Amino acid sequence: MKKGKWITVAVCVAAVVVIALSAFDVIKVGREYKNSSVLMNTTVSADISGTQAQSVGEEIFKRISQLENKLLSRHIELSAVGEINACAGQETVITLFSQSYEEGNVDDPVSDILNIISRCQTLRQDSGGAFNPLLGRLSDLWGFGTGNERVPSENEIKSVLNGTDEPIEINGRKVKIPTNTVLDLGAVGKGIACDEAKKLLESAKVKSAVISVGGSVLLYGEDRQFEVGIRDPFSQSGTDCFATLSLSACCVSTSGSYERNFEFDGITYHHILNPKTGYPADSGLVSVTVVCEDGFLSDALSTACFVLGYEDSLPLLKKYNAEAVFVTDEKKVLVTDGLCDSLSVEKDSFTVIDGQGK
Ligand code: AMP
Ligand code: MG
């Protein structure tokens, strides 16, 4: 452990909270930028240290807002995803409605979105279909996070699953999603925002940064250690952690059933759906935290692993050189080998099994 170079953040879906910031040599560096705002339907916060902290910090918020509004949001008709969804079943030439990108620094937004969709396709195949970016209609049917949640009938579920197992076709700069389906990049958007933030940080003179976008966090800065708290999935509080991970620069994403859920007839239904059944994933897990180099991957993998469950996630994580912490509904904690020495479980009610973790 390197003394005096610890940053502690709490990874909590929809509320990543910086719970302590100690000996972060801000004063020596000169400038610090701290800000938080609601974007992508969640809390985005930035804590940046370095001579260009202020300007790059402002740029990051602008870029994430642009990413949401112009590319990723399926609730905005004029976004690239909105454009693709409006033409389900037909080949769509993404025009982005001739939107101007002068204000931002997005070089080729069409190529960016095509690349994102293509990565989603690969992840979908590699996860055996557990990760599926075509579940927009299914999510809408359940109504998670809308205030109008309900348990749909079997027939309704069957009807909206129709087409979701078909491929997304990408042909040059054209995209075609299957008829009846709605593209939903909600499982990767926050990780992508972390990757965009990283690009901006790399092009600026910044020493350290922690950028959190809902359940995804970018830890940035060489020769640094960061201490990341993992939210207690059983606690009502969004800032209560059961364990901490000691990490160097990377991306961390958590998917949890405590987020966007509702109770009906004594059963809790949550927003991470099993594409095969159309019901909330029932893998015995309440949260999965994935650590890897890339925000897209950490975000996509945390969702995929939540659906797959512990055993079936291991080959997928290995393939992507990613590590993870799983929490089961019995408060058991399972950790992949690469994180055993990094994890400290602080609440006695959680049991680390098979001697994994500290
Ligand atoms: P996350 O919190 O990153 O795990 O993402 C969950 C969100 O991704 C949900 O709110 C849905 O919008 C979407 N989603 C739900 N189930 C899946 C799935 N099996 N594959 C991909 N996206 C999903
Ligand atoms: Mg995700």
mmCIF file with all atom_site columns, C-alpha atoms and ligand atoms in Angstrom, residues 13 74 129-135 139 144 184-188 190 254-256 259-260 271-275 299 302-304 307, ligand 1:
data_model
loop_
_atom_site.group_PDB
_atom_site.id
_atom_site.type_symbol
_atom_site.label_atom_id
_atom_site.label_alt_id
_atom_site.label_comp_id
_atom_site.label_asym_id
_atom_site.label_entity_id
_atom_site.label_seq_id
_atom_site.pdbx_PDB_ins_code
_atom_site.Cartn_x
_atom_site.Cartn_y
_atom_site.Cartn_z
_atom_site.occupancy
_atom_site.B_iso_or_equiv
_atom_site.pdbx_formal_charge
_atom_site.auth_seq_id
_atom_site.auth_comp_id
_atom_site.auth_asym_id
_atom_site.auth_atom_id
_atom_site.pdbx_PDB_model_num
ATOM   1  C CA  . VAL A 1 13  ? -25.367 1.766   -9.048  1.00 0.00 ? 13  VAL A CA  1
ATOM   2  C CA  . ARG A 1 74  ? -33.350 5.579   -26.749 1.00 0.00 ? 74  ARG A CA  1
ATOM   3  C CA  . GLY A 1 129 ? -26.986 -14.367 -25.285 1.00 0.00 ? 129 GLY A CA  1
ATOM   4  C CA  . ALA A 1 130 ? -27.045 -13.375 -21.592 1.00 0.00 ? 130 ALA A CA  1
ATOM   5  C CA  . PHE A 1 131 ? -26.127 -9.860  -22.659 1.00 0.00 ? 131 PHE A CA  1
ATOM   6  C CA  . ASN A 1 132 ? -28.656 -8.645  -25.203 1.00 0.00 ? 132 ASN A CA  1
ATOM   7  C CA  . PRO A 1 133 ? -28.929 -4.996  -26.320 1.00 0.00 ? 133 PRO A CA  1
ATOM   8  C CA  . LEU A 1 134 ? -32.353 -5.558  -27.934 1.00 0.00 ? 134 LEU A CA  1
ATOM   9  C CA  . LEU A 1 135 ? -34.449 -5.719  -24.767 1.00 0.00 ? 135 LEU A CA  1
ATOM   10 C CA  . SER A 1 139 ? -37.836 -3.284  -20.177 1.00 0.00 ? 139 SER A CA  1
ATOM   11 C CA  . PHE A 1 144 ? -38.667 -0.418  -14.426 1.00 0.00 ? 144 PHE A CA  1
ATOM   12 C CA  . ASP A 1 184 ? -31.322 -0.348  -25.502 1.00 0.00 ? 184 ASP A CA  1
ATOM   13 C CA  . LEU A 1 185 ? -27.730 0.504   -24.606 1.00 0.00 ? 185 LEU A CA  1
ATOM   14 C CA  . GLY A 1 186 ? -28.571 1.068   -20.942 1.00 0.00 ? 186 GLY A CA  1
ATOM   15 C CA  . ALA A 1 187 ? -26.219 -1.725  -19.894 1.00 0.00 ? 187 ALA A CA  1
ATOM   16 C CA  . VAL A 1 188 ? -23.161 -0.074  -21.462 1.00 0.00 ? 188 VAL A CA  1
ATOM   17 C CA  . LYS A 1 190 ? -22.261 4.544   -18.319 1.00 0.00 ? 190 LYS A CA  1
ATOM   18 C CA  . THR A 1 254 ? -21.418 -2.748  -10.549 1.00 0.00 ? 254 THR A CA  1
ATOM   19 C CA  . SER A 1 255 ? -24.753 -4.233  -11.579 1.00 0.00 ? 255 SER A CA  1
ATOM   20 C CA  . GLY A 1 256 ? -27.215 -4.840  -8.770  1.00 0.00 ? 256 GLY A CA  1
ATOM   21 C CA  . GLU A 1 259 ? -31.455 -0.792  -8.415  1.00 0.00 ? 259 GLU A CA  1
ATOM   22 C CA  . ARG A 1 260 ? -34.693 -0.153  -10.329 1.00 0.00 ? 260 ARG A CA  1
ATOM   23 C CA  . HIS A 1 271 ? -34.310 -4.493  -14.063 1.00 0.00 ? 271 HIS A CA  1
ATOM   24 C CA  . ILE A 1 272 ? -31.583 -6.944  -15.169 1.00 0.00 ? 272 ILE A CA  1
ATOM   25 C CA  . LEU A 1 273 ? -33.461 -9.296  -17.432 1.00 0.00 ? 273 LEU A CA  1
ATOM   26 C CA  . ASN A 1 274 ? -32.788 -12.817 -18.585 1.00 0.00 ? 274 ASN A CA  1
ATOM   27 C CA  . PRO A 1 275 ? -33.243 -12.582 -22.364 1.00 0.00 ? 275 PRO A CA  1
ATOM   28 C CA  . ASP A 1 299 ? -20.246 -2.233  -17.724 1.00 0.00 ? 299 ASP A CA  1
ATOM   29 C CA  . SER A 1 302 ? -21.222 -6.730  -15.013 1.00 0.00 ? 302 SER A CA  1
ATOM   30 C CA  . THR A 1 303 ? -24.662 -6.964  -16.631 1.00 0.00 ? 303 THR A CA  1
ATOM   31 C CA  . ALA A 1 304 ? -23.803 -10.192 -18.493 1.00 0.00 ? 304 ALA A CA  1
ATOM   32 C CA  . VAL A 1 307 ? -27.482 -12.867 -15.758 1.00 0.00 ? 307 VAL A CA  1
HETATM 33 P P1  . AMP B 2 .   ? -26.599 -2.349  -15.695 1.00 0.00 ? 1   AMP B P1  1
HETATM 34 O O1  . AMP B 2 .   ? -27.131 -1.557  -14.549 1.00 0.00 ? 1   AMP B O1  1
HETATM 35 O O2  . AMP B 2 .   ? -25.362 -1.810  -16.329 1.00 0.00 ? 1   AMP B O2  1
HETATM 36 O O3  . AMP B 2 .   ? -26.444 -3.807  -15.361 1.00 0.00 ? 1   AMP B O3  1
HETATM 37 O O4  . AMP B 2 .   ? -27.652 -2.265  -16.884 1.00 0.00 ? 1   AMP B O4  1
HETATM 38 C C1  . AMP B 2 .   ? -28.975 -2.664  -16.722 1.00 0.00 ? 1   AMP B C1  1
HETATM 39 C C2  . AMP B 2 .   ? -29.810 -2.064  -17.827 1.00 0.00 ? 1   AMP B C2  1
HETATM 40 O O5  . AMP B 2 .   ? -29.481 -2.707  -19.067 1.00 0.00 ? 1   AMP B O5  1
HETATM 41 C C3  . AMP B 2 .   ? -31.285 -2.277  -17.625 1.00 0.00 ? 1   AMP B C3  1
HETATM 42 O O6  . AMP B 2 .   ? -31.873 -1.203  -16.910 1.00 0.00 ? 1   AMP B O6  1
HETATM 43 C C4  . AMP B 2 .   ? -31.805 -2.385  -19.060 1.00 0.00 ? 1   AMP B C4  1
HETATM 44 O O7  . AMP B 2 .   ? -31.919 -1.104  -19.633 1.00 0.00 ? 1   AMP B O7  1
HETATM 45 C C5  . AMP B 2 .   ? -30.653 -3.095  -19.762 1.00 0.00 ? 1   AMP B C5  1
HETATM 46 N N1  . AMP B 2 .   ? -30.707 -4.568  -19.657 1.00 0.00 ? 1   AMP B N1  1
HETATM 47 C C6  . AMP B 2 .   ? -31.486 -5.356  -18.850 1.00 0.00 ? 1   AMP B C6  1
HETATM 48 N N2  . AMP B 2 .   ? -31.197 -6.660  -19.009 1.00 0.00 ? 1   AMP B N2  1
HETATM 49 C C7  . AMP B 2 .   ? -30.206 -6.712  -19.956 1.00 0.00 ? 1   AMP B C7  1
HETATM 50 C C8  . AMP B 2 .   ? -29.491 -7.783  -20.560 1.00 0.00 ? 1   AMP B C8  1
HETATM 51 N N3  . AMP B 2 .   ? -29.698 -9.056  -20.236 1.00 0.00 ? 1   AMP B N3  1
HETATM 52 N N4  . AMP B 2 .   ? -28.558 -7.461  -21.504 1.00 0.00 ? 1   AMP B N4  1
HETATM 53 C C9  . AMP B 2 .   ? -28.326 -6.170  -21.858 1.00 0.00 ? 1   AMP B C9  1
HETATM 54 N N5  . AMP B 2 .   ? -28.990 -5.127  -21.332 1.00 0.00 ? 1   AMP B N5  1
HETATM 55 C C10 . AMP B 2 .   ? -29.908 -5.380  -20.380 1.00 0.00 ? 1   AMP B C10 1
#
